[in-house]
Short mmCIF file of C-alpha atoms and ligand atoms in Angstrom, two decimals:
data_model
loop_
_atom_site.label_atom_id
_atom_site.label_comp_id
_atom_site.label_asym_id
_atom_site.label_seq_id
_atom_site.Cartn_x
_atom_site.Cartn_y
_atom_site.Cartn_z
CA MET A 12 -0.62 1.39 23.33
CA PRO A 13 0.72 -1.20 20.81
CA SER A 14 1.68 0.07 17.36
CA ALA A 15 -0.67 -0.67 14.47
CA LEU A 16 2.06 -2.46 12.56
CA SER A 17 5.46 -3.53 13.71
CA LEU A 18 8.15 -5.43 11.82
CA THR A 19 11.22 -6.75 13.60
CA ASP A 20 14.29 -8.10 11.79
CA ILE A 21 12.38 -9.18 8.67
CA SER A 22 14.43 -10.94 6.01
CA ALA A 23 13.07 -12.64 2.89
CA ALA A 24 14.56 -14.21 -0.24
CA TYR A 25 13.66 -15.56 -3.68
CA SER A 26 15.55 -18.78 -4.47
CA GLY A 27 18.16 -17.95 -1.87
CA LYS A 28 18.68 -14.36 -3.09
CA ARG A 29 17.89 -11.84 -0.36
CA ALA A 30 15.23 -9.29 -1.23
CA LEU A 31 14.87 -7.98 2.34
CA ASP A 32 17.52 -7.92 5.00
CA SER A 33 16.75 -7.34 8.65
CA VAL A 34 14.03 -4.71 8.16
CA THR A 35 12.70 -3.26 11.40
CA PHE A 36 10.15 -0.46 11.84
CA MET A 37 6.86 0.30 13.50
CA ILE A 38 3.94 2.44 12.50
CA SER A 39 1.52 4.02 14.93
CA ARG A 40 -2.21 3.94 14.64
CA GLY A 41 -3.52 6.54 12.19
CA GLU A 42 -0.08 7.31 10.77
CA ARG A 43 0.38 7.81 7.01
CA ALA A 44 3.75 6.47 5.88
CA ALA A 45 5.42 5.94 2.51
CA ILE A 46 8.06 3.40 1.57
CA VAL A 47 10.37 4.77 -1.11
CA GLY A 48 13.27 3.20 -2.92
CA PRO A 49 14.47 2.28 -6.41
CA ASN A 50 12.92 -0.44 -8.55
CA GLY A 51 13.76 -3.85 -7.14
CA ALA A 52 14.31 -2.39 -3.64
CA GLY A 53 11.95 -4.91 -2.08
CA LYS A 54 8.89 -2.67 -1.55
CA SER A 55 6.37 -5.16 -3.01
CA THR A 56 8.12 -8.03 -1.29
CA LEU A 57 7.79 -6.22 2.03
CA PHE A 58 4.02 -5.84 1.52
CA LYS A 59 3.71 -9.50 0.55
CA VAL A 60 5.53 -10.51 3.71
CA ILE A 61 3.23 -8.31 5.80
CA VAL A 62 0.06 -9.83 4.32
CA GLY A 63 1.48 -13.36 4.43
CA LEU A 64 1.75 -13.95 0.65
CA MET A 65 5.50 -14.43 1.01
CA PRO A 66 7.29 -16.25 3.84
CA HIS A 67 9.94 -14.47 5.85
CA LEU A 68 13.21 -16.14 6.81
CA THR A 69 13.67 -14.23 10.04
CA GLY A 70 11.77 -11.86 12.26
CA ASP A 71 8.24 -11.13 13.22
CA VAL A 72 5.29 -9.12 11.93
CA MET A 73 2.95 -7.80 14.62
CA VAL A 74 -0.44 -6.23 13.95
CA HIS A 75 -1.93 -4.32 16.87
CA GLY A 76 0.52 -6.06 19.15
CA HIS A 77 -0.26 -9.61 18.02
CA SER A 78 2.02 -11.86 16.04
CA HIS A 79 0.72 -12.38 12.55
CA HIS A 80 1.84 -15.57 10.83
CA ALA A 81 -0.93 -16.98 8.71
CA GLY A 82 -1.65 -14.04 6.44
CA ASP A 83 -5.32 -13.95 7.35
CA CYS A 84 -5.50 -10.86 9.51
CA PRO A 85 -8.74 -8.97 8.82
CA SER A 86 -7.18 -5.77 10.14
CA ILE A 87 -4.91 -5.56 7.10
CA GLY A 88 -6.26 -4.45 3.74
CA TYR A 89 -3.91 -4.92 0.80
CA VAL A 90 -4.16 -3.14 -2.54
CA PRO A 91 -1.69 -4.89 -4.90
CA GLN A 92 0.16 -3.27 -7.77
CA ARG A 93 -1.95 -2.94 -10.90
CA GLU A 94 0.26 -5.41 -12.77
CA GLU A 95 -0.59 -8.15 -10.28
CA VAL A 96 -4.33 -8.06 -10.98
CA ASP A 97 -6.09 -9.77 -13.90
CA TRP A 98 -8.34 -6.91 -15.00
CA ASN A 99 -10.11 -9.15 -17.53
CA PHE A 100 -11.47 -11.38 -14.80
CA PRO A 101 -15.26 -11.15 -15.21
CA VAL A 102 -16.31 -9.49 -11.97
CA THR A 103 -18.19 -6.28 -11.27
CA VAL A 104 -17.12 -3.43 -9.04
CA MET A 105 -19.66 -4.64 -6.44
CA ASP A 106 -18.25 -8.21 -6.62
CA VAL A 107 -14.75 -6.91 -5.84
CA ALA A 108 -16.01 -4.79 -2.93
CA LEU A 109 -17.87 -7.86 -1.60
CA MET A 110 -14.64 -9.89 -1.67
CA GLY A 111 -13.75 -8.00 1.50
CA ARG A 112 -16.44 -10.07 3.24
CA VAL A 113 -15.34 -13.47 1.95
CA LYS A 114 -14.28 -14.63 5.42
CA GLU A 115 -17.69 -13.87 6.85
CA ILE A 116 -19.64 -15.13 3.85
CA GLY A 117 -17.56 -18.21 2.92
CA TRP A 118 -16.66 -18.93 -0.72
CA LEU A 119 -19.77 -20.92 -1.61
CA ARG A 120 -22.53 -19.02 0.17
CA ARG A 121 -24.45 -16.03 -1.08
CA PRO A 122 -23.70 -12.68 0.55
CA ALA A 123 -26.23 -11.58 3.18
CA LYS A 124 -28.01 -8.23 3.05
CA SER A 125 -25.57 -6.89 5.64
CA ASP A 126 -22.60 -7.88 3.44
CA ARG A 127 -24.10 -6.04 0.48
CA GLU A 128 -24.82 -3.07 2.72
CA ALA A 129 -21.16 -3.00 3.88
CA ALA A 130 -19.95 -3.18 0.28
CA ARG A 131 -22.34 -0.41 -0.80
CA GLU A 132 -21.18 1.77 2.06
CA ALA A 133 -17.52 1.21 1.11
CA LEU A 134 -18.20 2.03 -2.54
CA ALA A 135 -19.97 5.22 -1.47
CA GLN A 136 -16.93 6.15 0.62
CA VAL A 137 -14.66 5.91 -2.40
CA GLY A 138 -17.21 7.65 -4.65
CA LEU A 139 -18.03 4.69 -6.90
CA THR A 140 -21.69 4.04 -6.13
CA ASP A 141 -22.69 4.75 -9.72
CA LEU A 142 -20.24 2.23 -11.14
CA ALA A 143 -21.20 -0.69 -8.85
CA SER A 144 -22.55 -2.91 -11.62
CA ARG A 145 -19.78 -2.20 -14.15
CA PRO A 146 -17.13 -4.84 -14.98
CA ILE A 147 -13.90 -3.99 -13.14
CA GLY A 148 -11.96 -4.06 -16.42
CA ASP A 149 -14.00 -1.11 -17.78
CA LEU A 150 -12.76 1.31 -15.14
CA SER A 151 -9.82 3.70 -15.31
CA GLY A 152 -6.64 2.95 -13.35
CA GLY A 153 -7.54 5.41 -10.58
CA GLN A 154 -11.07 4.02 -10.28
CA GLN A 155 -9.70 0.48 -10.08
CA GLN A 156 -7.44 1.55 -7.19
CA ARG A 157 -10.51 2.97 -5.45
CA VAL A 158 -12.41 -0.31 -5.91
CA PHE A 159 -9.60 -2.16 -4.17
CA ILE A 160 -9.60 0.40 -1.37
CA ALA A 161 -13.36 -0.25 -1.09
CA ARG A 162 -12.65 -3.97 -0.78
CA ALA A 163 -10.34 -3.23 2.16
CA LEU A 164 -12.99 -1.01 3.73
CA THR A 165 -15.66 -3.71 3.32
CA GLN A 166 -13.26 -5.99 5.15
CA ARG A 167 -13.18 -3.33 7.91
CA ALA A 168 -9.38 -3.21 7.68
CA ASP A 169 -7.76 -0.53 9.79
CA VAL A 170 -4.25 -0.95 8.40
CA LEU A 171 -4.14 -0.30 4.67
CA LEU A 172 -1.20 -1.28 2.44
CA LEU A 173 -1.19 0.26 -1.03
CA ASP A 174 1.50 -0.90 -3.45
CA GLU A 175 2.30 1.89 -5.95
CA PRO A 176 -1.28 3.25 -5.93
CA PHE A 177 -0.31 6.26 -8.05
CA GLY A 178 1.45 4.36 -10.83
CA GLY A 179 -0.22 5.07 -14.16
CA VAL A 180 -3.01 7.25 -12.74
CA ASP A 181 -3.54 10.88 -13.72
CA VAL A 182 -3.36 13.90 -11.42
CA GLU A 183 -7.12 14.04 -10.93
CA ALA A 184 -7.24 10.38 -9.94
CA GLN A 185 -4.30 10.91 -7.56
CA SER A 186 -6.13 13.70 -5.86
CA ALA A 187 -9.26 11.52 -5.53
CA ILE A 188 -7.15 8.82 -3.85
CA PHE A 189 -5.60 11.40 -1.50
CA GLY A 190 -9.12 12.61 -0.65
CA ILE A 191 -9.96 9.06 0.44
CA LEU A 192 -6.71 8.77 2.41
CA ASP A 193 -7.52 12.06 4.19
CA ASP A 194 -10.92 10.70 5.08
CA LEU A 195 -9.34 7.48 6.39
CA ARG A 196 -6.93 9.50 8.50
CA GLN A 197 -9.91 11.09 10.26
CA ARG A 198 -11.03 7.58 11.15
CA ASN A 199 -7.60 6.59 12.48
CA VAL A 200 -6.88 4.12 9.69
CA THR A 201 -3.15 3.46 9.34
CA VAL A 202 -1.87 3.78 5.78
CA LEU A 203 1.39 2.48 4.33
CA ILE A 204 2.04 3.01 0.64
CA SER A 205 4.95 2.29 -1.64
CA THR A 206 5.94 4.78 -4.27
CA HIS A 207 8.86 5.63 -6.52
CA ASP A 208 7.75 9.29 -6.45
CA LEU A 209 10.09 10.91 -3.95
CA GLU A 210 8.56 14.34 -4.25
CA MET A 211 5.05 13.10 -3.54
CA ALA A 212 6.32 11.02 -0.65
CA THR A 213 8.06 13.97 0.99
CA THR A 214 5.20 16.41 0.50
CA ARG A 215 2.19 14.21 1.25
CA PHE A 216 3.27 11.74 3.93
CA ASP A 217 4.06 12.10 7.65
CA ARG A 218 6.73 9.51 7.66
CA LEU A 219 9.16 8.02 5.16
CA LEU A 220 10.92 4.68 5.04
CA LEU A 221 13.79 4.54 2.56
CA LEU A 222 14.34 0.95 1.47
CA ASN A 223 16.79 -0.87 -0.70
CA ARG A 224 16.82 -4.43 0.64
CA THR A 225 17.51 -2.94 4.05
CA LEU A 226 16.20 0.30 5.60
CA TYR A 227 18.37 3.36 4.94
CA ALA A 228 16.14 5.90 6.66
CA ASP A 229 13.02 6.02 8.77
CA GLY A 230 11.61 9.28 10.02
CA PRO A 231 9.59 12.44 9.38
CA ALA A 232 9.39 13.43 5.74
CA ASP A 233 11.27 16.70 6.21
CA SER A 234 14.36 15.12 7.75
CA ALA A 235 14.55 11.44 6.76
CA LEU A 236 15.79 11.81 3.19
CA THR A 237 19.23 13.35 3.47
CA PRO A 238 21.36 13.40 0.30
CA GLU A 239 23.75 10.94 1.95
CA ARG A 240 21.02 8.41 2.73
CA LEU A 241 19.46 8.81 -0.71
CA ALA A 242 22.81 8.29 -2.39
CA ALA A 243 23.44 5.22 -0.26
CA ALA A 244 20.03 3.71 -1.09
CA TYR A 245 19.97 4.62 -4.78
CA GLY A 246 23.65 4.20 -5.55
CA GLY A 247 24.92 6.69 -8.11
CA ARG A 248 21.62 7.03 -9.93
CA LEU A 249 20.42 10.33 -8.48
CA THR A 250 20.55 13.98 -9.43
CA PHE A 251 20.17 16.71 -6.79
CA TRP A 252 19.22 20.35 -7.30
CA ARG A 253 19.32 22.82 -4.48
CA ASP A 254 18.81 26.31 -5.93
CA GLY A 255 17.99 27.75 -2.54
CA GLN A 256 14.80 25.70 -2.61
CA PRO A 257 14.02 22.46 -0.84
CA MET A 258 16.11 19.77 -2.44
CA THR A 259 14.61 18.18 -5.53
CA VAL A 260 15.68 14.68 -6.42
CA THR A 261 14.97 12.58 -9.47
CA ALA A 262 15.93 8.97 -9.89
CA ASP A 263 16.65 7.70 -13.37
CA ASP A 264 14.85 4.40 -12.79
CA CYS A 265 11.64 5.88 -11.53
CA CYS A 266 9.10 4.80 -14.11
CA PRO A 267 8.51 1.19 -15.02
P1 LIG B 328 10.13 -3.23 -5.69
O1 LIG B 328 8.70 -3.45 -5.34
O2 LIG B 328 10.83 -2.28 -4.76
O3 LIG B 328 10.35 -2.83 -7.11
P2 LIG B 328 10.35 -6.11 -5.48
O4 LIG B 328 9.91 -6.45 -4.11
O5 LIG B 328 9.38 -6.32 -6.59
O6 LIG B 328 10.92 -4.61 -5.49
O7 LIG B 328 11.66 -6.95 -5.82
C1 LIG B 328 12.74 -7.09 -4.91
C2 LIG B 328 13.77 -8.05 -5.52
O8 LIG B 328 13.21 -9.34 -5.57
C3 LIG B 328 14.20 -7.70 -6.93
O9 LIG B 328 15.56 -8.03 -7.09
C4 LIG B 328 13.32 -8.58 -7.79
O10 LIG B 328 13.96 -8.88 -9.01
C5 LIG B 328 13.20 -9.82 -6.92
N1 LIG B 328 11.91 -10.51 -7.13
C6 LIG B 328 10.67 -9.97 -6.99
N2 LIG B 328 9.72 -10.89 -7.24
C7 LIG B 328 10.37 -12.03 -7.57
C8 LIG B 328 9.95 -13.33 -7.93
N3 LIG B 328 8.66 -13.66 -8.02
N4 LIG B 328 10.90 -14.26 -8.18
C9 LIG B 328 12.22 -13.97 -8.07
N5 LIG B 328 12.68 -12.76 -7.74
C10 LIG B 328 11.79 -11.79 -7.48
#
C-alpha cells in the first residue's frame, strides 16, 4: 500500500539560502507524527513545500503514491501558524469551514445545500456548532485552530498538516485539539504537526521527525530523540536532566 505522504530529497531555499536540505521521510496512513526542531529549523517551510505554497529545488512530494506538484491536492488539509492568518478578515466561522469546499463551489458561486451540510458536519466534529455565525476574530486561539481543522474536514482531507497548533493555546484548548486528533485517528486520517514542545511530542505522538534544515532523527517517539541527535540538531542550546526518570529536555529558544 502506498504511504499517505512521502517526501524524497526535498531541498528548498529563500533567496539562495537553504532552509531545507535533502529531507526524506514517509508517513503511513493513519499515523500521527510530529516534526520538532528549534526556531528557524524549516518546519513551516517544509509544510509550505508539501502544500505547494513554496517551490522545492530538488526532490518529490507524493501523496497517496501520486506526485504532487501543483499544490492543489484535496487530500491535504493545511492549518497554518496563527501568525500567518489575518484574524480581522471579516468572515464567520461557517464561512471559513465552507472554504474547504471552494474547489467544488468555485469562487463566485453560492454554496449548495450539500456544501453547507458538509461544513456544518465538520463544525460539529470539532465542537463549534454554536459558534458558526460568529466572526472568526472573536474566537479564542484554540477555537480558531479548531475552525481551521473544520475547514480541512469540509475539504474531506485525509492528510492533515498542523503548523504549531498548540502555540498560544491553553491546556484545556490543547486537550480539545487532542480529542479531535484522537477522533481523526479512528478514521485513519494521517496527521503531521510541527511543535517546539519536545515533551508533548514525545508523549503524545507515535513518530518523531527531528529537523534542523536536514533530518536528524526519524522514528518512534521513545527512541528517536537521543541526547546525541538532540544536541546535533539544537547545537549547544539544550539542557538535559536524567534523575532516574525519562530524560527531560528544554530548549532555550522554545517560545516565540
Ligand atoms: P521554523 O518553522 O522551524 O521556525 P521556518 O521554516 O519558518 O522555520 O524558517 C526556516 C528558515 O527560513 C529560517 O532561517 C528563516 O529565517 C527562513 N525564512 C522563513 N521564511 C522566510 C521568508 N519568507 N523569507 C526569507 N527567509 C525565510
